[in-house]
Short mmCIF file of C-alpha atoms in Angstrom, two decimals:
data_model
loop_
_atom_site.label_atom_id
_atom_site.label_comp_id
_atom_site.label_asym_id
_atom_site.label_seq_id
_atom_site.Cartn_x
_atom_site.Cartn_y
_atom_site.Cartn_z
CA MET A 1 0.00 0.00 0.00
CA ALA A 2 2.73 2.43 1.03
CA PHE A 3 4.53 1.49 -2.15
CA ALA A 4 1.49 2.17 -4.29
CA ILE A 5 0.98 5.58 -2.69
CA GLN A 6 4.64 6.42 -3.12
CA PHE A 7 4.49 5.43 -6.77
CA LEU A 8 1.31 7.40 -7.36
CA ILE A 9 2.68 10.55 -5.75
CA ASP A 10 5.87 10.27 -7.79
CA VAL A 11 4.01 9.82 -11.05
CA LEU A 12 1.55 12.60 -10.35
CA SER A 13 4.10 15.15 -9.19
CA LEU A 14 6.51 14.45 -12.04
CA GLY A 15 3.60 14.20 -14.47
CA GLY A 16 2.12 17.47 -13.28
CA ALA A 17 5.39 19.27 -13.89
CA TYR A 18 5.85 17.58 -17.29
CA ALA A 19 2.27 18.39 -18.28
CA LEU A 20 2.71 22.08 -17.44
CA MET A 21 5.99 22.22 -19.38
CA ALA A 22 4.37 20.56 -22.39
CA LEU A 23 1.35 22.82 -22.21
CA GLY A 24 3.53 25.92 -22.30
CA LEU A 25 5.24 24.67 -25.46
CA VAL A 26 2.14 23.45 -27.28
CA ILE A 27 0.22 26.69 -26.73
CA ILE A 28 2.71 28.47 -28.96
CA TYR A 29 2.98 25.57 -31.39
CA GLY A 30 -0.79 25.36 -31.79
CA ILE A 31 -1.02 28.94 -32.94
CA LEU A 32 2.22 29.52 -34.83
CA ARG A 33 3.08 25.92 -35.86
CA LEU A 34 6.54 26.65 -34.56
CA VAL A 35 8.45 25.18 -31.67
CA ASN A 36 9.80 27.87 -29.39
CA PHE A 37 13.31 26.61 -28.69
CA ALA A 38 13.88 29.46 -26.27
CA TYR A 39 11.19 27.98 -24.01
CA GLY A 40 13.65 26.34 -21.61
CA GLU A 41 15.34 29.69 -21.02
CA LEU A 42 12.12 31.05 -19.55
CA ILE A 43 12.60 28.50 -16.77
CA MET A 44 16.19 29.68 -16.46
CA VAL A 45 15.02 33.29 -16.21
CA ALA A 46 12.65 32.36 -13.37
CA GLY A 47 15.51 30.60 -11.58
CA TYR A 48 17.96 33.48 -11.90
CA THR A 49 15.33 35.96 -10.81
CA MET A 50 15.04 33.96 -7.60
CA PHE A 51 18.83 33.92 -7.22
CA LEU A 52 19.21 37.66 -7.91
CA THR A 53 16.44 38.66 -5.51
CA SER A 54 17.57 36.24 -2.79
CA GLY A 55 19.60 38.92 -0.98
CA SER A 56 16.81 41.46 -1.07
CA GLY A 57 15.06 40.28 2.07
CA LEU A 58 11.73 40.10 0.27
CA PRO A 59 9.31 37.42 1.42
CA TRP A 60 9.73 34.21 -0.60
CA LEU A 61 6.27 34.38 -2.10
CA LEU A 62 6.95 37.85 -3.47
CA MET A 63 10.22 36.66 -5.02
CA ALA A 64 8.34 33.74 -6.57
CA VAL A 65 5.73 36.09 -8.04
CA LEU A 66 8.54 38.26 -9.40
CA ALA A 67 10.20 35.19 -10.95
CA VAL A 68 6.97 34.22 -12.71
CA VAL A 69 6.46 37.81 -13.90
CA MET A 70 9.98 37.84 -15.36
CA ALA A 71 9.29 34.57 -17.17
CA ILE A 72 6.15 36.14 -18.64
CA VAL A 73 8.10 39.26 -19.66
CA PHE A 74 10.77 37.15 -21.35
CA GLY A 75 8.07 35.04 -22.98
CA ILE A 76 6.59 38.13 -24.59
CA LEU A 77 10.10 39.33 -25.39
CA THR A 78 10.73 36.08 -27.29
CA ASP A 79 7.86 36.98 -29.55
CA TYR A 80 9.15 40.49 -30.18
CA VAL A 81 12.81 39.54 -30.61
CA ALA A 82 12.75 36.13 -32.24
CA PHE A 83 9.35 35.57 -33.82
CA ARG A 84 7.62 38.78 -34.89
CA PRO A 85 10.37 40.22 -37.12
CA VAL A 86 10.68 37.05 -39.20
CA ARG A 87 7.30 35.39 -38.72
CA ALA A 88 6.04 36.17 -42.21
CA LYS A 89 9.32 35.16 -43.87
CA SER A 90 10.11 31.48 -43.36
CA VAL A 91 9.93 28.64 -40.87
CA THR A 92 13.68 28.17 -41.05
CA ALA A 93 14.27 31.78 -40.10
CA VAL A 94 12.10 31.50 -37.00
CA LEU A 95 13.73 28.20 -36.01
CA ILE A 96 17.10 29.87 -36.16
CA THR A 97 16.05 33.07 -34.40
CA SER A 98 14.45 31.10 -31.57
CA PHE A 99 17.64 29.03 -31.19
CA ALA A 100 19.66 32.23 -31.31
CA PHE A 101 17.54 33.88 -28.61
CA SER A 102 17.89 30.75 -26.47
CA ASN A 103 21.68 30.88 -26.91
CA LEU A 104 21.79 34.58 -26.23
CA LEU A 105 19.98 34.20 -22.91
CA GLN A 106 22.12 31.22 -21.85
CA ASN A 107 25.32 33.04 -22.70
CA ALA A 108 24.16 36.17 -20.95
CA ALA A 109 23.69 34.05 -17.83
CA LEU A 110 27.14 32.47 -18.30
CA LEU A 111 28.79 35.82 -18.79
CA PHE A 112 27.02 38.06 -16.31
CA ILE A 113 26.23 35.57 -13.57
CA SER A 114 28.28 32.39 -13.59
CA PRO A 115 28.66 29.04 -15.28
CA ARG A 116 28.52 27.45 -11.82
CA PRO A 117 25.30 26.52 -10.04
CA ARG A 118 23.79 29.32 -8.00
CA ASN A 119 21.63 28.73 -4.97
CA VAL A 120 17.99 29.55 -5.22
CA PRO A 121 16.18 30.47 -2.01
CA LEU A 122 13.53 27.94 -1.11
CA PRO A 123 11.04 28.03 1.74
CA ASP A 124 11.58 25.38 4.40
CA ILE A 125 8.47 23.56 3.33
CA PHE A 126 10.26 22.53 0.09
CA SER A 127 12.71 20.38 2.04
CA GLN A 128 10.29 18.86 4.52
CA THR A 129 8.81 15.42 4.18
CA VAL A 130 5.50 13.95 5.26
CA SER A 131 4.23 10.45 5.73
CA ILE A 132 1.03 9.51 3.94
CA GLY A 133 -0.32 6.02 4.53
CA GLY A 134 3.17 4.82 5.38
CA ALA A 135 4.81 6.43 2.36
CA ILE A 136 7.35 9.11 3.08
CA THR A 137 7.38 11.83 0.48
CA PRO A 138 8.78 15.36 0.15
CA VAL A 139 6.16 18.05 0.69
CA ARG A 140 7.29 19.72 -2.56
CA ASN A 141 5.87 16.74 -4.48
CA LEU A 142 2.48 17.44 -2.97
CA ILE A 143 2.90 21.16 -3.73
CA THR A 144 3.72 20.24 -7.34
CA ILE A 145 0.62 18.06 -7.59
CA ALA A 146 -1.58 20.78 -6.11
CA ALA A 147 -0.05 23.49 -8.30
CA SER A 148 -0.51 21.43 -11.45
CA ILE A 149 -4.13 20.64 -10.64
CA VAL A 150 -4.87 24.32 -10.02
CA LEU A 151 -3.01 25.49 -13.13
CA LEU A 152 -4.42 22.83 -15.45
CA ALA A 153 -7.91 23.74 -14.25
CA ALA A 154 -7.17 27.44 -14.71
CA VAL A 155 -5.85 26.91 -18.24
CA ALA A 156 -8.86 24.74 -19.08
CA PHE A 157 -11.15 27.47 -17.77
CA LEU A 158 -9.31 30.15 -19.73
CA MET A 159 -9.43 28.17 -22.97
CA ARG A 160 -13.04 27.06 -22.66
CA LYS A 161 -14.90 29.85 -20.95
CA THR A 162 -13.27 33.13 -21.80
CA THR A 163 -13.51 34.98 -25.11
CA LEU A 164 -9.74 35.28 -25.28
CA GLY A 165 -9.30 31.53 -24.75
CA ILE A 166 -11.94 30.61 -27.32
CA ALA A 167 -10.35 33.04 -29.76
CA MET A 168 -6.98 31.39 -29.11
CA ARG A 169 -8.43 27.96 -29.83
CA ALA A 170 -10.03 29.32 -32.99
CA ALA A 171 -6.76 30.91 -34.07
CA ALA A 172 -5.03 27.58 -33.52
CA THR A 173 -7.25 25.91 -36.13
CA ASN A 174 -7.59 28.74 -38.63
CA PHE A 175 -5.70 31.89 -37.94
CA THR A 176 -6.83 33.78 -41.04
CA MET A 177 -10.49 33.08 -40.37
CA ALA A 178 -10.15 34.22 -36.76
CA ARG A 179 -8.60 37.45 -38.01
CA MET A 180 -11.42 37.89 -40.49
CA LEU A 181 -13.77 37.89 -37.51
CA GLY A 182 -11.79 40.73 -35.95
CA VAL A 183 -9.56 38.77 -33.58
CA PRO A 184 -6.26 40.71 -33.60
CA ALA A 185 -3.39 38.43 -34.59
CA ASN A 186 -0.83 40.14 -32.39
CA LEU A 187 -3.05 40.00 -29.31
CA ILE A 188 -3.50 36.26 -29.73
CA ILE A 189 0.19 35.62 -30.28
CA SER A 190 1.30 37.82 -27.39
CA SER A 191 -1.27 36.16 -25.12
CA ALA A 192 0.05 32.76 -26.12
CA PHE A 193 3.61 33.81 -25.31
CA ALA A 194 2.51 35.35 -22.01
CA LEU A 195 0.63 32.20 -21.03
CA SER A 196 3.59 30.08 -22.09
CA GLY A 197 5.89 32.28 -19.99
CA PHE A 198 3.55 32.03 -17.02
CA LEU A 199 3.54 28.22 -17.17
CA ALA A 200 7.33 28.16 -17.63
CA GLY A 201 7.74 30.45 -14.62
CA VAL A 202 5.65 28.30 -12.31
CA VAL A 203 7.22 25.09 -13.60
CA GLY A 204 10.60 26.76 -13.17
CA LEU A 205 9.96 27.29 -9.47
CA LEU A 206 8.77 23.71 -8.99
CA TRP A 207 11.55 22.24 -11.12
CA ILE A 208 14.36 24.24 -9.59
CA GLY A 209 12.79 23.55 -6.19
CA ARG A 210 13.82 19.91 -6.64
CA ILE A 211 17.50 20.71 -6.96
CA GLY A 212 17.76 24.07 -5.22
CA THR A 213 20.22 25.55 -7.71
CA VAL A 214 20.12 27.19 -11.10
CA VAL A 215 22.67 26.88 -13.94
CA PRO A 216 22.60 28.48 -17.41
CA GLY A 217 21.61 25.15 -19.01
CA VAL A 218 18.80 24.41 -16.56
CA GLY A 219 16.16 24.84 -19.28
CA LEU A 220 17.45 22.13 -21.58
CA GLU A 221 15.86 19.18 -19.84
CA PRO A 222 12.44 20.82 -19.41
CA LEU A 223 12.49 21.81 -23.10
CA LEU A 224 13.32 18.25 -24.11
CA VAL A 225 10.69 16.81 -21.78
CA ALA A 226 8.08 19.26 -23.05
CA PHE A 227 8.97 18.49 -26.64
CA ILE A 228 8.75 14.72 -26.16
CA ALA A 229 5.52 14.97 -24.19
CA THR A 230 3.90 17.04 -26.93
CA VAL A 231 5.12 14.66 -29.60
CA ILE A 232 3.62 11.70 -27.71
CA GLY A 233 0.41 13.53 -26.92
CA GLY A 234 -0.07 15.20 -30.28
CA MET A 235 1.56 18.49 -31.22
CA ARG A 236 -1.71 20.22 -31.93
CA SER A 237 -3.77 19.35 -28.92
CA LEU A 238 -3.70 20.93 -25.47
CA PRO A 239 -5.23 17.90 -23.73
CA GLY A 240 -2.72 15.82 -25.72
CA ALA A 241 0.17 17.74 -24.19
CA VAL A 242 -1.16 17.06 -20.70
CA VAL A 243 -1.73 13.36 -21.42
CA GLY A 244 1.72 13.16 -22.99
CA GLY A 245 3.28 14.76 -19.92
CA PHE A 246 1.68 12.31 -17.51
CA LEU A 247 2.44 9.34 -19.74
CA LEU A 248 6.09 10.32 -19.99
CA ALA A 249 6.21 10.68 -16.20
CA LEU A 250 4.62 7.25 -15.82
CA ILE A 251 7.27 5.73 -18.08
CA ASP A 252 10.13 7.52 -16.31
CA THR A 253 8.89 6.65 -12.84
CA THR A 254 8.21 3.03 -13.72
CA LEU A 255 11.72 2.69 -15.08
CA ASN A 256 13.12 4.37 -11.96
CA TYR A 257 11.39 1.75 -9.83
CA THR A 258 12.14 -1.30 -11.93
CA LEU A 259 15.55 -0.84 -13.54
CA SER A 260 18.53 -2.19 -11.67
CA GLN A 261 21.21 0.24 -10.49
CA ASP A 262 23.47 -0.63 -13.44
CA LEU A 263 20.77 0.00 -15.99
CA LEU A 264 19.38 3.13 -14.37
CA LYS A 265 21.93 5.36 -16.03
CA PHE A 266 20.50 4.24 -19.36
CA ARG A 267 16.97 5.16 -18.29
CA ASP A 268 16.59 7.79 -21.00
CA ALA A 269 17.48 5.24 -23.66
CA PHE A 270 14.66 3.01 -22.40
CA THR A 271 12.29 5.97 -22.25
CA PHE A 272 13.06 7.08 -25.79
CA SER A 273 12.71 3.53 -27.12
CA LEU A 274 9.23 3.43 -25.66
CA VAL A 275 8.50 6.84 -27.16
CA ILE A 276 9.56 5.49 -30.56
CA LEU A 277 7.22 2.53 -30.11
CA ILE A 278 4.35 4.85 -29.22
CA LEU A 279 5.05 6.92 -32.30
CA LEU A 280 5.19 3.85 -34.53
CA TRP A 281 1.77 2.95 -33.22
CA ARG A 282 0.36 6.50 -33.32
CA PRO A 283 2.50 8.67 -35.62
CA GLU A 284 0.38 11.76 -35.02
CA GLY A 285 0.47 11.41 -31.26
CA LEU A 286 -2.19 10.05 -28.96
CA ILE A 287 -4.65 12.88 -29.44
CA LYS A 288 -5.03 14.27 -32.91
CA GLY A 289 -5.40 17.99 -33.11
CA PRO A 290 -7.79 19.87 -35.38
CA ALA A 291 -7.51 18.63 -38.93
CA SER A 292 -7.16 21.77 -40.95
CA GLY A 293 -4.93 24.75 -40.58
CA GLN A 294 -1.77 26.01 -42.12
CA ARG A 295 1.20 27.81 -40.73
CA THR A 296 0.58 31.46 -40.20
CA MET B 1 -20.97 51.41 -50.74
CA LEU B 2 -18.14 49.11 -51.86
CA ASP B 3 -15.92 50.45 -54.63
CA VAL B 4 -13.17 48.42 -56.21
CA ARG B 5 -10.90 50.28 -58.61
CA ASP B 6 -8.19 48.77 -60.85
CA LEU B 7 -7.60 45.96 -58.37
CA SER B 8 -4.74 43.60 -59.19
CA VAL B 9 -3.60 40.56 -57.25
CA ASN B 10 -0.45 38.58 -58.00
CA TYR B 11 0.67 35.23 -56.71
CA GLY B 12 4.39 35.46 -57.31
CA THR B 13 4.61 35.98 -61.06
CA ILE B 14 1.06 34.78 -61.73
CA ARG B 15 -1.40 37.61 -62.23
CA ALA B 16 -4.62 36.28 -60.73
CA VAL B 17 -6.58 39.53 -60.91
CA ARG B 18 -5.73 42.09 -63.58
CA GLY B 19 -6.99 45.56 -62.75
CA ILE B 20 -10.70 45.02 -62.24
CA THR B 21 -13.17 47.78 -61.37
CA PHE B 22 -16.65 47.29 -59.97
CA THR B 23 -19.05 48.75 -57.42
CA VAL B 24 -21.73 47.46 -55.10
CA GLY B 25 -24.38 50.04 -54.15
CA LYS B 26 -26.12 50.26 -50.80
CA GLY B 27 -28.70 47.51 -50.40
CA GLU B 28 -27.69 45.95 -53.71
CA LEU B 29 -26.97 42.30 -54.35
CA VAL B 30 -24.20 42.11 -56.90
CA SER B 31 -22.92 38.83 -58.23
CA LEU B 32 -19.42 38.11 -59.40
CA LEU B 33 -19.57 35.23 -61.87
CA GLY B 34 -16.93 33.20 -63.61
CA ALA B 35 -15.38 29.79 -64.05
CA ASN B 36 -12.85 28.21 -61.74
CA GLY B 37 -9.61 30.15 -61.82
CA ALA B 38 -11.21 33.35 -63.12
CA GLY B 39 -9.89 35.23 -60.10
CA LYS B 40 -13.13 35.56 -58.14
CA SER B 41 -11.85 34.16 -54.85
CA SER B 42 -8.61 36.12 -55.10
CA THR B 43 -10.70 39.26 -55.49
CA ILE B 44 -12.72 38.40 -52.38
CA LYS B 45 -9.61 37.58 -50.35
CA ALA B 46 -7.95 40.81 -51.42
CA ILE B 47 -10.99 42.86 -50.40
CA ALA B 48 -11.16 40.99 -47.07
CA GLY B 49 -7.52 41.83 -46.36
CA ALA B 50 -6.43 38.21 -46.38
CA LEU B 51 -4.39 38.64 -49.56
CA LYS B 52 -2.09 41.48 -50.52
CA THR B 53 -3.24 43.66 -53.40
CA SER B 54 -0.60 44.53 -55.98
CA ALA B 55 -2.34 47.61 -57.33
CA GLY B 56 -5.64 49.45 -57.20
CA ALA B 57 -7.89 50.64 -54.42
CA VAL B 58 -10.79 49.30 -52.35
CA THR B 59 -13.04 51.75 -50.55
CA LEU B 60 -15.92 50.98 -48.22
CA GLU B 61 -18.35 53.82 -47.60
CA GLY B 62 -15.68 56.24 -48.78
CA ARG B 63 -13.05 54.76 -46.48
CA ASP B 64 -9.88 53.33 -48.00
CA ILE B 65 -9.44 49.71 -46.93
CA THR B 66 -6.97 48.68 -49.66
CA SER B 67 -4.12 47.80 -47.37
CA ALA B 68 -6.19 47.08 -44.24
CA ASN B 69 -5.53 43.76 -42.51
CA PRO B 70 -8.43 41.32 -41.96
CA GLU B 71 -9.18 42.51 -38.43
CA GLN B 72 -9.48 46.11 -39.65
CA VAL B 73 -11.71 45.18 -42.59
CA ILE B 74 -14.32 43.55 -40.36
CA ARG B 75 -14.25 46.55 -38.04
CA ALA B 76 -14.92 48.77 -41.05
CA GLY B 77 -18.16 46.81 -41.53
CA LEU B 78 -17.30 44.26 -44.18
CA ALA B 79 -17.76 40.58 -43.28
CA THR B 80 -16.51 37.70 -45.41
CA VAL B 81 -17.75 34.15 -45.78
CA PRO B 82 -14.86 32.33 -47.48
CA GLU B 83 -15.47 29.53 -49.95
CA THR B 84 -13.64 27.05 -47.77
CA ARG B 85 -16.53 27.24 -45.30
CA ASP B 86 -14.21 27.83 -42.39
CA VAL B 87 -16.09 26.82 -39.28
CA PHE B 88 -13.86 26.24 -36.26
CA PRO B 89 -14.49 22.48 -36.09
CA ASP B 90 -13.63 21.87 -32.42
CA LEU B 91 -15.56 24.85 -31.16
CA THR B 92 -19.25 24.48 -30.51
CA VAL B 93 -21.81 26.16 -32.72
CA ALA B 94 -22.47 28.66 -29.93
CA GLU B 95 -18.75 29.42 -29.55
CA ASN B 96 -18.41 29.92 -33.30
CA LEU B 97 -21.27 32.41 -33.22
CA MET B 98 -19.85 34.11 -30.15
CA LEU B 99 -16.55 34.67 -31.97
CA GLY B 100 -18.50 36.16 -34.86
CA ALA B 101 -19.45 38.94 -32.47
CA TYR B 102 -15.84 39.38 -31.33
CA ILE B 103 -15.73 43.07 -32.26
CA TYR B 104 -18.91 43.64 -30.22
CA ARG B 105 -17.88 41.31 -27.38
CA ARG B 106 -18.79 43.84 -24.67
CA ASP B 107 -22.31 44.46 -26.01
CA HIS B 108 -23.96 41.38 -24.49
CA ALA B 109 -27.52 42.66 -24.90
CA GLY B 110 -27.01 43.51 -28.56
CA ASN B 111 -25.41 40.13 -29.25
CA ARG B 112 -28.22 38.27 -27.54
CA GLU B 113 -30.78 40.13 -29.64
CA ASN B 114 -28.79 39.45 -32.80
CA LEU B 115 -28.42 35.78 -31.86
CA ASP B 116 -32.16 35.41 -31.28
CA ARG B 117 -32.83 36.91 -34.70
CA LEU B 118 -30.32 34.56 -36.35
CA HIS B 119 -31.74 31.58 -34.50
CA THR B 120 -35.15 32.36 -36.01
CA LEU B 121 -33.51 32.56 -39.43
CA PHE B 122 -31.48 29.36 -38.85
CA PRO B 123 -33.42 27.20 -36.35
CA ARG B 124 -30.94 24.34 -36.84
CA LEU B 125 -28.17 26.39 -35.28
CA ALA B 126 -30.23 26.88 -32.12
CA GLU B 127 -30.89 23.14 -31.90
CA ARG B 128 -27.20 22.35 -32.29
CA ALA B 129 -25.79 25.19 -30.20
CA SER B 130 -23.71 22.98 -27.92
CA GLN B 131 -22.52 20.59 -30.63
CA ALA B 132 -19.01 20.84 -32.11
CA ALA B 133 -19.21 22.69 -35.43
CA GLY B 134 -17.19 19.95 -37.13
CA THR B 135 -20.05 17.49 -36.62
CA LEU B 136 -22.53 19.57 -38.65
CA SER B 137 -23.51 18.69 -42.23
CA GLY B 138 -22.11 20.78 -45.09
CA GLY B 139 -25.31 22.79 -45.41
CA GLU B 140 -25.45 23.46 -41.69
CA GLN B 141 -21.82 24.54 -41.68
CA GLN B 142 -22.58 26.96 -44.50
CA MET B 143 -25.45 28.40 -42.48
CA LEU B 144 -23.19 28.64 -39.46
CA VAL B 145 -20.50 30.63 -41.28
CA ILE B 146 -23.11 32.98 -42.73
CA ALA B 147 -24.74 33.44 -39.33
CA ARG B 148 -21.30 33.92 -37.75
CA ALA B 149 -20.48 36.65 -40.27
CA LEU B 150 -23.81 38.35 -39.48
CA MET B 151 -22.97 38.38 -35.77
CA ALA B 152 -20.39 41.05 -36.67
CA ARG B 153 -23.32 43.28 -37.79
CA PRO B 154 -21.73 44.04 -41.16
CA SER B 155 -22.96 46.65 -43.62
CA VAL B 156 -21.55 44.60 -46.51
CA LEU B 157 -21.40 40.82 -46.73
CA LEU B 158 -19.07 38.98 -49.12
CA LEU B 159 -20.29 35.48 -49.88
CA ASP B 160 -17.78 33.27 -51.69
CA GLU B 161 -19.47 30.32 -53.40
CA PRO B 162 -22.04 29.51 -50.73
CA SER B 163 -23.48 26.70 -52.87
CA LEU B 164 -20.15 24.90 -53.39
CA GLY B 165 -20.46 21.15 -52.88
CA LEU B 166 -23.98 21.23 -51.45
CA ALA B 167 -26.99 19.16 -52.48
CA PRO B 168 -29.50 20.96 -54.74
CA ALA B 169 -32.18 21.09 -52.05
CA ILE B 170 -29.76 22.74 -49.63
CA VAL B 171 -28.55 25.15 -52.33
CA GLU B 172 -32.18 26.14 -52.79
CA ARG B 173 -32.47 26.97 -49.11
CA ILE B 174 -29.20 28.90 -49.02
CA PHE B 175 -30.40 31.07 -51.89
CA GLU B 176 -33.76 31.63 -50.20
CA MET B 177 -31.85 32.81 -47.20
CA ILE B 178 -29.67 35.12 -49.30
CA GLU B 179 -32.89 36.69 -50.63
CA THR B 180 -34.15 37.15 -47.09
CA LEU B 181 -30.90 38.90 -46.15
CA LYS B 182 -31.15 41.11 -49.22
CA LYS B 183 -34.72 42.08 -48.31
CA SER B 184 -33.51 43.07 -44.88
CA GLY B 185 -31.40 45.73 -46.59
CA LEU B 186 -27.98 44.09 -46.38
CA THR B 187 -25.50 44.90 -49.15
CA ILE B 188 -24.16 41.66 -50.61
CA LEU B 189 -21.41 40.68 -53.01
CA LEU B 190 -22.07 37.11 -54.09
CA VAL B 191 -19.40 35.08 -55.85
CA GLU B 192 -20.85 32.09 -57.67
CA GLN B 193 -20.24 29.47 -60.29
CA ASN B 194 -23.90 28.60 -60.17
CA VAL B 195 -24.93 31.24 -62.75
CA ASN B 196 -28.67 30.67 -62.91
CA GLN B 197 -29.17 30.65 -59.17
CA ALA B 198 -26.97 33.72 -58.74
CA LEU B 199 -28.70 35.71 -61.49
CA ALA B 200 -32.08 34.83 -60.03
CA VAL B 201 -31.28 36.74 -56.84
CA ALA B 202 -28.81 39.37 -58.09
CA ASP B 203 -29.63 42.94 -59.09
CA ARG B 204 -26.50 43.23 -61.17
CA ALA B 205 -23.63 40.99 -62.11
CA TYR B 206 -20.06 41.08 -63.36
CA VAL B 207 -18.50 38.22 -65.30
CA MET B 208 -14.83 37.49 -64.76
CA ARG B 209 -12.52 35.55 -67.01
CA LEU B 210 -8.77 35.07 -66.61
CA GLY B 211 -8.54 37.77 -63.98
CA ALA B 212 -10.46 40.45 -65.86
CA ILE B 213 -14.07 41.57 -66.01
CA VAL B 214 -15.43 40.69 -69.44
CA ALA B 215 -19.11 41.57 -69.03
CA SER B 216 -21.33 43.51 -66.68
CA GLY B 217 -24.92 44.64 -66.42
CA THR B 218 -28.23 43.86 -64.79
CA ALA B 219 -29.10 40.24 -64.22
CA ASP B 220 -31.40 40.30 -67.28
CA GLU B 221 -28.74 41.83 -69.49
CA ILE B 222 -26.19 39.25 -68.45
CA ARG B 223 -28.66 36.45 -68.96
CA SER B 224 -29.39 37.58 -72.51
CA THR B 225 -25.73 37.91 -73.40
CA SER B 226 -25.24 35.04 -75.77
CA ASP B 227 -21.59 34.37 -75.11
CA LEU B 228 -21.99 33.97 -71.36
CA SER B 229 -21.67 30.24 -71.51
CA ALA B 230 -18.52 30.68 -73.54
CA HIS B 231 -16.94 32.77 -70.76
CA TYR B 232 -18.13 30.25 -68.35
CA LEU B 233 -16.75 27.19 -69.95
CA GLY B 234 -13.56 29.07 -70.50
CA GLY B 235 -13.93 28.74 -74.31
#
């Protein structure tokens, strides 16, 4: 029983974080049909904001809010710097500019802060553990689960019940038609980047909360995870991204529990083999997005 | 109301529309006829702001909308129903209609009134309000896109091939509805391949061939032009 609870908590907390990462990536992809390769750096920005404000004596919660706000600001900045100037030109151009922006941010962190890990202030609760039904688990796992439930519900509400959200879903299937109804293209795109930045910021706090330090390359793994989760779940579908995130977490956690110590260092190889199998079975991902739609 | 002067549209080196001029008066139903590839849809897209014009001018009620983007064109009062019948398939019928009123999204009372009126005109849309638009039949989707365009309270409606790919009985109903809209005083530019149906409802018509206007006049005049079928069949 304790084992089952432990396993469940691990899957749900890792899955929640993965799902939020994937959601932040797929929101941009759905609308622009472009992967934002600078997405991981938004997590880095959140981390360094925490590090830079750590000496300020602000309450932790305020620093966390500031970190999320900075991730949103940099999300919107990505649009202005990397996407908007070349959006109409070519896919290749945007791919390169988003890589370039990602590199720029990483190198700025290397140059102006440090290549070495920097400590991020964490509230005590992040390092405490609790016992639930005999299973001992870090409180931060429960915080991650709670945060992902709240955020997934909030995103679902935004996308289903608000005019902005419905307009974003419409723009994701047919951008030109949405514009012909008066939905401003730039508003939709900026909103998508802001929402993506918001999710990256929150995930950043949870993700960095596991290790307690931030390095310039901290965003690489979340970007990879988000990318794989969206590929499994279906690049065009928001629920797909969430399903993909949880499924990837289930695979990872199962392998963590079952692989022997010697094989554990090859865990990613096992994970990716399974991902390949899933894609052979469902090349378009588990949940197919809207059928029509071209790149805008 | 809608004035198009010397409009040209190019796709790369291909000249799809070659300097056409036409007008649609207030309350008029004008039809733009022509075979596939005559440049009708390019004209519509250019007016709607979805396609860049290479030359010429488009004015709506005296206002220059030549280089306006799609979101500005609808705000100027011109709504477009594209030939591709672009419902948002995963959104419900009600959500599709709600987005139609995007530019009036704060005027809840006005939208409700407008929606009630449209639901009387298209009872099927009321019945299927909570269904995903992608599950509707072709005819119902056509009605949905027309109703969605009307939610924007346009002064001019561009209809691009509303009868395309629909069963004759449905086409009949779509044209009845176009007549109803015309009687309500709406200014309409109707692009059609279905000449007889279009001329039956139109006040005036222009015939396009290879990107140029080759004939124009009242519906009767066009009908009596002997070489119409020649233009049509591209001969």
